[in-house]
Coordinates of C-alpha atoms in Angstrom, one line a residue:
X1 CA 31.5 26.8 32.7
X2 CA 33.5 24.7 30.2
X3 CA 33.6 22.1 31.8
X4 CA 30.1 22.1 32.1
X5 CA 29.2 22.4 28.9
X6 CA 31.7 19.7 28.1
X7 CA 29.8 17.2 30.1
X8 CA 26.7 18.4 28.6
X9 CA 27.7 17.6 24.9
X10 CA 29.3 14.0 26.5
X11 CA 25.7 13.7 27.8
X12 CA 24.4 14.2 24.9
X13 CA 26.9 12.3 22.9
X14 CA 25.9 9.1 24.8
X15 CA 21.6 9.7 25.1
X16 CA 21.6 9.9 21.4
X17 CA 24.2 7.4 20.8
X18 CA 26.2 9.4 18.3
X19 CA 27.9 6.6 16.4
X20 CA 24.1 5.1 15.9
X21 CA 22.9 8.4 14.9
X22 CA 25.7 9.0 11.8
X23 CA 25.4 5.3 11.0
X24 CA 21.0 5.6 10.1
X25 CA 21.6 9.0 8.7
X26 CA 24.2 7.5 5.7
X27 CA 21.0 5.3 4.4
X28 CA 18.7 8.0 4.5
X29 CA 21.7 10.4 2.5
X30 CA 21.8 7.3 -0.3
X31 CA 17.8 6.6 -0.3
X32 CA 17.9 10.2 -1.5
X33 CA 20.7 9.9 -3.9
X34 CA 19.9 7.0 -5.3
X35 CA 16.2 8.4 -6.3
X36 CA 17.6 11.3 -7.8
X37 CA 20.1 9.0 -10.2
X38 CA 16.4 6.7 -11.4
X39 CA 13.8 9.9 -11.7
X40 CA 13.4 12.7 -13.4
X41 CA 14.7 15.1 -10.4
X42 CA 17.1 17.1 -10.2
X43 CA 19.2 17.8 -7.3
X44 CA 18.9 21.4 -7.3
X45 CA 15.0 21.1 -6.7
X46 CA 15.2 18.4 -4.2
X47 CA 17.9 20.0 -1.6
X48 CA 16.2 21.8 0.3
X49 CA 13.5 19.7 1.4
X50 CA 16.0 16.5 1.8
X51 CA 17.7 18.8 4.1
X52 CA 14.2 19.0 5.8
X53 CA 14.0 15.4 6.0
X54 CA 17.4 14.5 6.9
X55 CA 17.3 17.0 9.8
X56 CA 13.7 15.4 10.5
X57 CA 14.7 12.0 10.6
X58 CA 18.0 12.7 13.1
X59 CA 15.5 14.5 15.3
X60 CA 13.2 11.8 14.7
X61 CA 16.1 8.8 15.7
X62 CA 17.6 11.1 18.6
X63 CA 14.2 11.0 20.1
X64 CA 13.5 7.1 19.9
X65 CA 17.1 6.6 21.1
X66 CA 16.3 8.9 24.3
X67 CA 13.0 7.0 25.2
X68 CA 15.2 3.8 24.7
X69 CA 17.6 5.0 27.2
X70 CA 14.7 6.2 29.8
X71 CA 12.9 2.9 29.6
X72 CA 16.3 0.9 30.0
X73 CA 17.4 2.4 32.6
X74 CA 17.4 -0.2 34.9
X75 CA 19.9 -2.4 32.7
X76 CA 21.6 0.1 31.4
X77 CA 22.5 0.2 35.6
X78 CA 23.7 -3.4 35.1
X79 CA 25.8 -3.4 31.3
X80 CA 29.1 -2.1 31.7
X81 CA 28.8 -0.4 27.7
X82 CA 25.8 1.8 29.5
X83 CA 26.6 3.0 32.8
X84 CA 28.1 5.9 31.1
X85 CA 24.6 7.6 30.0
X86 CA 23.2 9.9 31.8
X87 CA 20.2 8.5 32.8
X88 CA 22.8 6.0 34.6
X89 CA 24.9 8.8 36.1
X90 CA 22.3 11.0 37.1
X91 CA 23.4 14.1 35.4
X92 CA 20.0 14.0 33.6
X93 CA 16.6 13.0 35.5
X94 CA 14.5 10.6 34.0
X95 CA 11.6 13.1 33.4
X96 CA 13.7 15.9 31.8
X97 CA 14.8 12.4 29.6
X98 CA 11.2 11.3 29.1
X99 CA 10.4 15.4 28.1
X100 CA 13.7 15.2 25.7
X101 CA 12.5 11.9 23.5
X102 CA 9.0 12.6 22.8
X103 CA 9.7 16.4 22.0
X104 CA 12.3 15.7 19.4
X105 CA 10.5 12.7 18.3
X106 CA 7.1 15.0 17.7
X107 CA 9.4 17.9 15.8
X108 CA 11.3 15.4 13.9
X109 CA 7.9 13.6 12.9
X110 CA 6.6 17.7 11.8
X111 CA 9.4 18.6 9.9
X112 CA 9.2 15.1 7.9
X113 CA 5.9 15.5 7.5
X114 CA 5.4 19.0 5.4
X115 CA 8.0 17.7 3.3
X116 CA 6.9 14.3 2.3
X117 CA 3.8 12.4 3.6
X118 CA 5.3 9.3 2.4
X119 CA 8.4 9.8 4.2
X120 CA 7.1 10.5 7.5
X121 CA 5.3 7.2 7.8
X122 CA 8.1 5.5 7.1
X123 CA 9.7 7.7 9.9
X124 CA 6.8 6.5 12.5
X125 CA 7.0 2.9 11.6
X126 CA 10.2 3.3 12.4
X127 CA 9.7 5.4 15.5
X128 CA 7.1 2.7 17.0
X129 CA 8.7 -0.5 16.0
X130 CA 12.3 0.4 17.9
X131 CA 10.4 2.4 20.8
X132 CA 7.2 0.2 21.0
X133 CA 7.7 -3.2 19.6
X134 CA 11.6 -3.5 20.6
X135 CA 12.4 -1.3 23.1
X136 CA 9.5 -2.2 25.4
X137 CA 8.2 -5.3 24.3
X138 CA 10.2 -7.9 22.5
X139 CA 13.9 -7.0 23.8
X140 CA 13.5 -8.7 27.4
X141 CA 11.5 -11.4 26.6
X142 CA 12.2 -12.8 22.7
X143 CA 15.1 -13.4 20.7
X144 CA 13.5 -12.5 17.7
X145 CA 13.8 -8.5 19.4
X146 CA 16.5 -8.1 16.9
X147 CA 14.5 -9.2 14.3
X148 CA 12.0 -6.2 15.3
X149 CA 14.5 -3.8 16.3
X150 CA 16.1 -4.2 12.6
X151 CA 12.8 -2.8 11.1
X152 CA 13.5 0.7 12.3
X153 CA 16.4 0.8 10.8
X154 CA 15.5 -0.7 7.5
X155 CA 13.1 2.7 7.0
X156 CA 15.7 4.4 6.6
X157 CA 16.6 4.8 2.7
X158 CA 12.8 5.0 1.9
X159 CA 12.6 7.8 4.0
X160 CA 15.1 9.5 1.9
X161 CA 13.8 7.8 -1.6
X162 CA 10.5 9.4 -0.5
X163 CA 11.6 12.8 -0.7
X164 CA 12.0 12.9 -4.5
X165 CA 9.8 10.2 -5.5
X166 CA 7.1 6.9 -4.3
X167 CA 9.6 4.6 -2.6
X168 CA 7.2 2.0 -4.2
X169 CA 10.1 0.7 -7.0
X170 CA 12.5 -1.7 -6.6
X171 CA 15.5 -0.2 -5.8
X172 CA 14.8 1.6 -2.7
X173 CA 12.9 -2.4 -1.3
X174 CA 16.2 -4.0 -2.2
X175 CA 18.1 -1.7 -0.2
X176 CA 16.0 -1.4 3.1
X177 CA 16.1 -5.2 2.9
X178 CA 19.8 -5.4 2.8
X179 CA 20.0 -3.1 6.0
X180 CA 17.3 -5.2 7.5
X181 CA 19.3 -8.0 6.7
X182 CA 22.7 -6.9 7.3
X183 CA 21.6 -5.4 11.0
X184 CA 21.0 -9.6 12.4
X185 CA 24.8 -10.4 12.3
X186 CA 25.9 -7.4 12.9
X187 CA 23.7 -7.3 16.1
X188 CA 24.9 -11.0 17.1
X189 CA 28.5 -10.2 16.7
X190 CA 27.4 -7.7 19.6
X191 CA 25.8 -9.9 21.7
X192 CA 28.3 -12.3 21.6
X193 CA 30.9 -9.7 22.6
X194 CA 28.9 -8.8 25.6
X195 CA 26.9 -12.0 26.3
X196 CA 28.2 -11.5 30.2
X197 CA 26.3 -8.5 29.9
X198 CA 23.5 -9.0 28.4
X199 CA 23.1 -12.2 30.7
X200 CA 23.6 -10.2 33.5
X201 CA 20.8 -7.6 32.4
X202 CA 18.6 -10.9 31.5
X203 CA 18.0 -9.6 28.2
X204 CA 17.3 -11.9 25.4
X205 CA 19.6 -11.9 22.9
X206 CA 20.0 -15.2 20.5
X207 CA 23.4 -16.1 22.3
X208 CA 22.2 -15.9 25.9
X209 CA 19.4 -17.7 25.5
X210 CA 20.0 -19.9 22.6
X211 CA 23.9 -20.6 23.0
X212 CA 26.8 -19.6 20.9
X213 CA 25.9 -22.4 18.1
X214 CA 22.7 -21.4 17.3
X215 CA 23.7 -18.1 16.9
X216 CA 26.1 -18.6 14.1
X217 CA 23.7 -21.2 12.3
X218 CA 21.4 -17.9 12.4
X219 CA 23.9 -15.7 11.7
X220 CA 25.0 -17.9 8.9
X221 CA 21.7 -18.1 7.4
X222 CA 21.5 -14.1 7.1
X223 CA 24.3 -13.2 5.6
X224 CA 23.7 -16.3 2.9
X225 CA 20.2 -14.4 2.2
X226 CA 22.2 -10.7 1.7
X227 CA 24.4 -12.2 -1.4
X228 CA 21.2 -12.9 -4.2
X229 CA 20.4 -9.0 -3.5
X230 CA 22.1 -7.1 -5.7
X231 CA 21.1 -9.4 -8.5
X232 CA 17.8 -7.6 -8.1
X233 CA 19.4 -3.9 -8.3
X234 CA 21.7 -4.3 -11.5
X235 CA 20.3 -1.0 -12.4
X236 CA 23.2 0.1 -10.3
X237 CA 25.6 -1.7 -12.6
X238 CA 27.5 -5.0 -12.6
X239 CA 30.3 -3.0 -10.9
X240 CA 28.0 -2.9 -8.1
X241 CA 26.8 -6.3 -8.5
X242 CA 30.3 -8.1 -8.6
X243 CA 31.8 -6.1 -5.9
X244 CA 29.2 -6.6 -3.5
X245 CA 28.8 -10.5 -4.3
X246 CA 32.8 -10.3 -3.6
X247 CA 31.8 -8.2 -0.3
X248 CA 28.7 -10.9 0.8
X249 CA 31.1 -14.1 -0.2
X250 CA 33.7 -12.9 1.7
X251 CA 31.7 -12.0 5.0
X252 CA 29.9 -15.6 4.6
X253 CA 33.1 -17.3 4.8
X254 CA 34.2 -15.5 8.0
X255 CA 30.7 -16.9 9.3
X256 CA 31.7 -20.1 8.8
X257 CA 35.1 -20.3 10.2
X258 CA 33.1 -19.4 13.3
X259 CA 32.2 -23.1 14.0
X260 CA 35.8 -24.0 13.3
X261 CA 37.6 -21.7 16.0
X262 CA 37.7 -21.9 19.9
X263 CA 38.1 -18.1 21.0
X264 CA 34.2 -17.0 20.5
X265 CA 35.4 -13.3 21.4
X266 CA 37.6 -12.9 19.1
X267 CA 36.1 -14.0 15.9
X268 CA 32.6 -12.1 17.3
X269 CA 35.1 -8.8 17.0
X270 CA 36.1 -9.9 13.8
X271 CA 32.9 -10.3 12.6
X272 CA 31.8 -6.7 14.3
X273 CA 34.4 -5.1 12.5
X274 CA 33.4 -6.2 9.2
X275 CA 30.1 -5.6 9.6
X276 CA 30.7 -2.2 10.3
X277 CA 32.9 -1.5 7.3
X278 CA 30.6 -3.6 5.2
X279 CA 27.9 -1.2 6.0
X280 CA 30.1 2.1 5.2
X281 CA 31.4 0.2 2.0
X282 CA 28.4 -0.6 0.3
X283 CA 26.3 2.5 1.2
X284 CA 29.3 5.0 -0.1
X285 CA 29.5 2.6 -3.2
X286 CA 25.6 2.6 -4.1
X287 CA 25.9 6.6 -4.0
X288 CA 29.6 6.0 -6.0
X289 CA 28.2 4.1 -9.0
X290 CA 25.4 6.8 -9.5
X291 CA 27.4 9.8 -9.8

């Protein structure tokens, strides 16, 4: 029986994609935060129906991630960093994974919704651009799929702003464009990583399809756009503003070298790595400055 359930939670663990899951709920924690430190709110009054939204917009994300793995099955077959889910193993049929994604989407969408209006649309553009516009329509056939996949997870933090107040303001825009922004390297870092994978699967990531070059011009070219931001958020203080300049120059600079080295792997894990921290870093800090 332990065992069993073991498996189950690993099941789980790898239909929701865990790691994804904790990495979109930290924006929607410091959308929230930040509009209680710029409105009249208080935190005591706003809890409990952030808690709403938060649980919401997991439910919400859990569900787009199942019908992601349902509807990729057939690479997810082919990519070694996917064979591990269970719609790959078989230890979950297809149809119980269907039944899974568009019931926890449907709650997640509920819960949102008698909490803030506002909130849960931003919740279903998310929902339909990763399920809908990524998942089963740009990601085999475009590059620009990470483009569109990087909407859904821009949402986030005006989901949260929305809670407490009209996301509207400039703040909450200047943040969802940074995760919009930041999510283009940070996916091309992975695709370069796995490029035999993804060009085994034919999918149509910028490095399979465009070359290793282009990808770094591109990648170049997004990070550049991330470093003008926080000039437009200095409501969160020049502490905020000089760190994360330091933060963007830095990162840019690592893009660059790109062009300059010969191992492609290992400058593509280097530049995963960073993004990852970059995206803890600057979140944590935004809530940080505010307190």
């Amino acid at each position: 029986m332990g065992e069993q359930k073991g498996q189950l939670l690993t099941d789980l663990k790898y239909l929701f994609k865990g790691g994804v899951l904790i990495a979109n709920a930290l924006p929607v924690i410091t959308g929230f935060w930040l509009a209680i430190a710029f409105t009249d709110y208080t935190l005591g009054e706003s809890w409990g129906n952030f808690l709403l939204v938060l649980i919401g917009s997991t439910l919400v994300m859990a569900g787009a991630l199942t019908l992601n793995n349902w509807y990729d099955v057939d690479i997810d077959r082919i990519m070694k960093r996917t064979q591990k889910r269970p719609t790959v193993t078989g230890n979950m049929s297809l149809s119980s994974v269907l039944t899974i994604g568009i019931v926890l989407s449907i709650i997640g969408i509920i819960f949102i919704f008698f909490v803030s209006i506002e909130s849960a649309i931003y919740a279903l553009v998310g929902w339909v651009t990763y399920v809908i516009f990524y998942t089963m329509w740009s990601k085999r056939r475009y590059t620009m799929n990470t483009i569109i996949g990087s909407i859904s997870g821009a949402v986030t933090p005006l989901i949260g702003w929305a809670v407490v107040d009209d996301a509207w303001h400039m703040v909450p825009i200047v943040v969802a464009l940074i995760l919009f922004i930041f999510q283009m390297p940070h996916t091309y870092a992975i695709a370069i990583r796995k490029y035999d994978e993804y060009k085994a699967a034919n999918v149509a990531m910028l490095p399979v399809v465009r070359g290793y070059t282009v990808t770094k011009w591109h990648t170049t070219f997004w990070i550049a756009c991330l470093i003008p931001l926080p000039f437009l958020i200095t409501e969160l203080g020049m502490l905020f503003v000089v760190l994360s300049t330091i933060i963007h120059i830095g990162w840019l600079i690592l893009s660059i070298v790109g062009f300059f080295v010969k191992d492609n792997l290992k400058w593509a894990n280097g530049m995963f790595k960073y993004s990852v921290y970059y995206l803890t870093v600057m979140f944590l800090m935004m809530i940080v400055v505010t307190i």
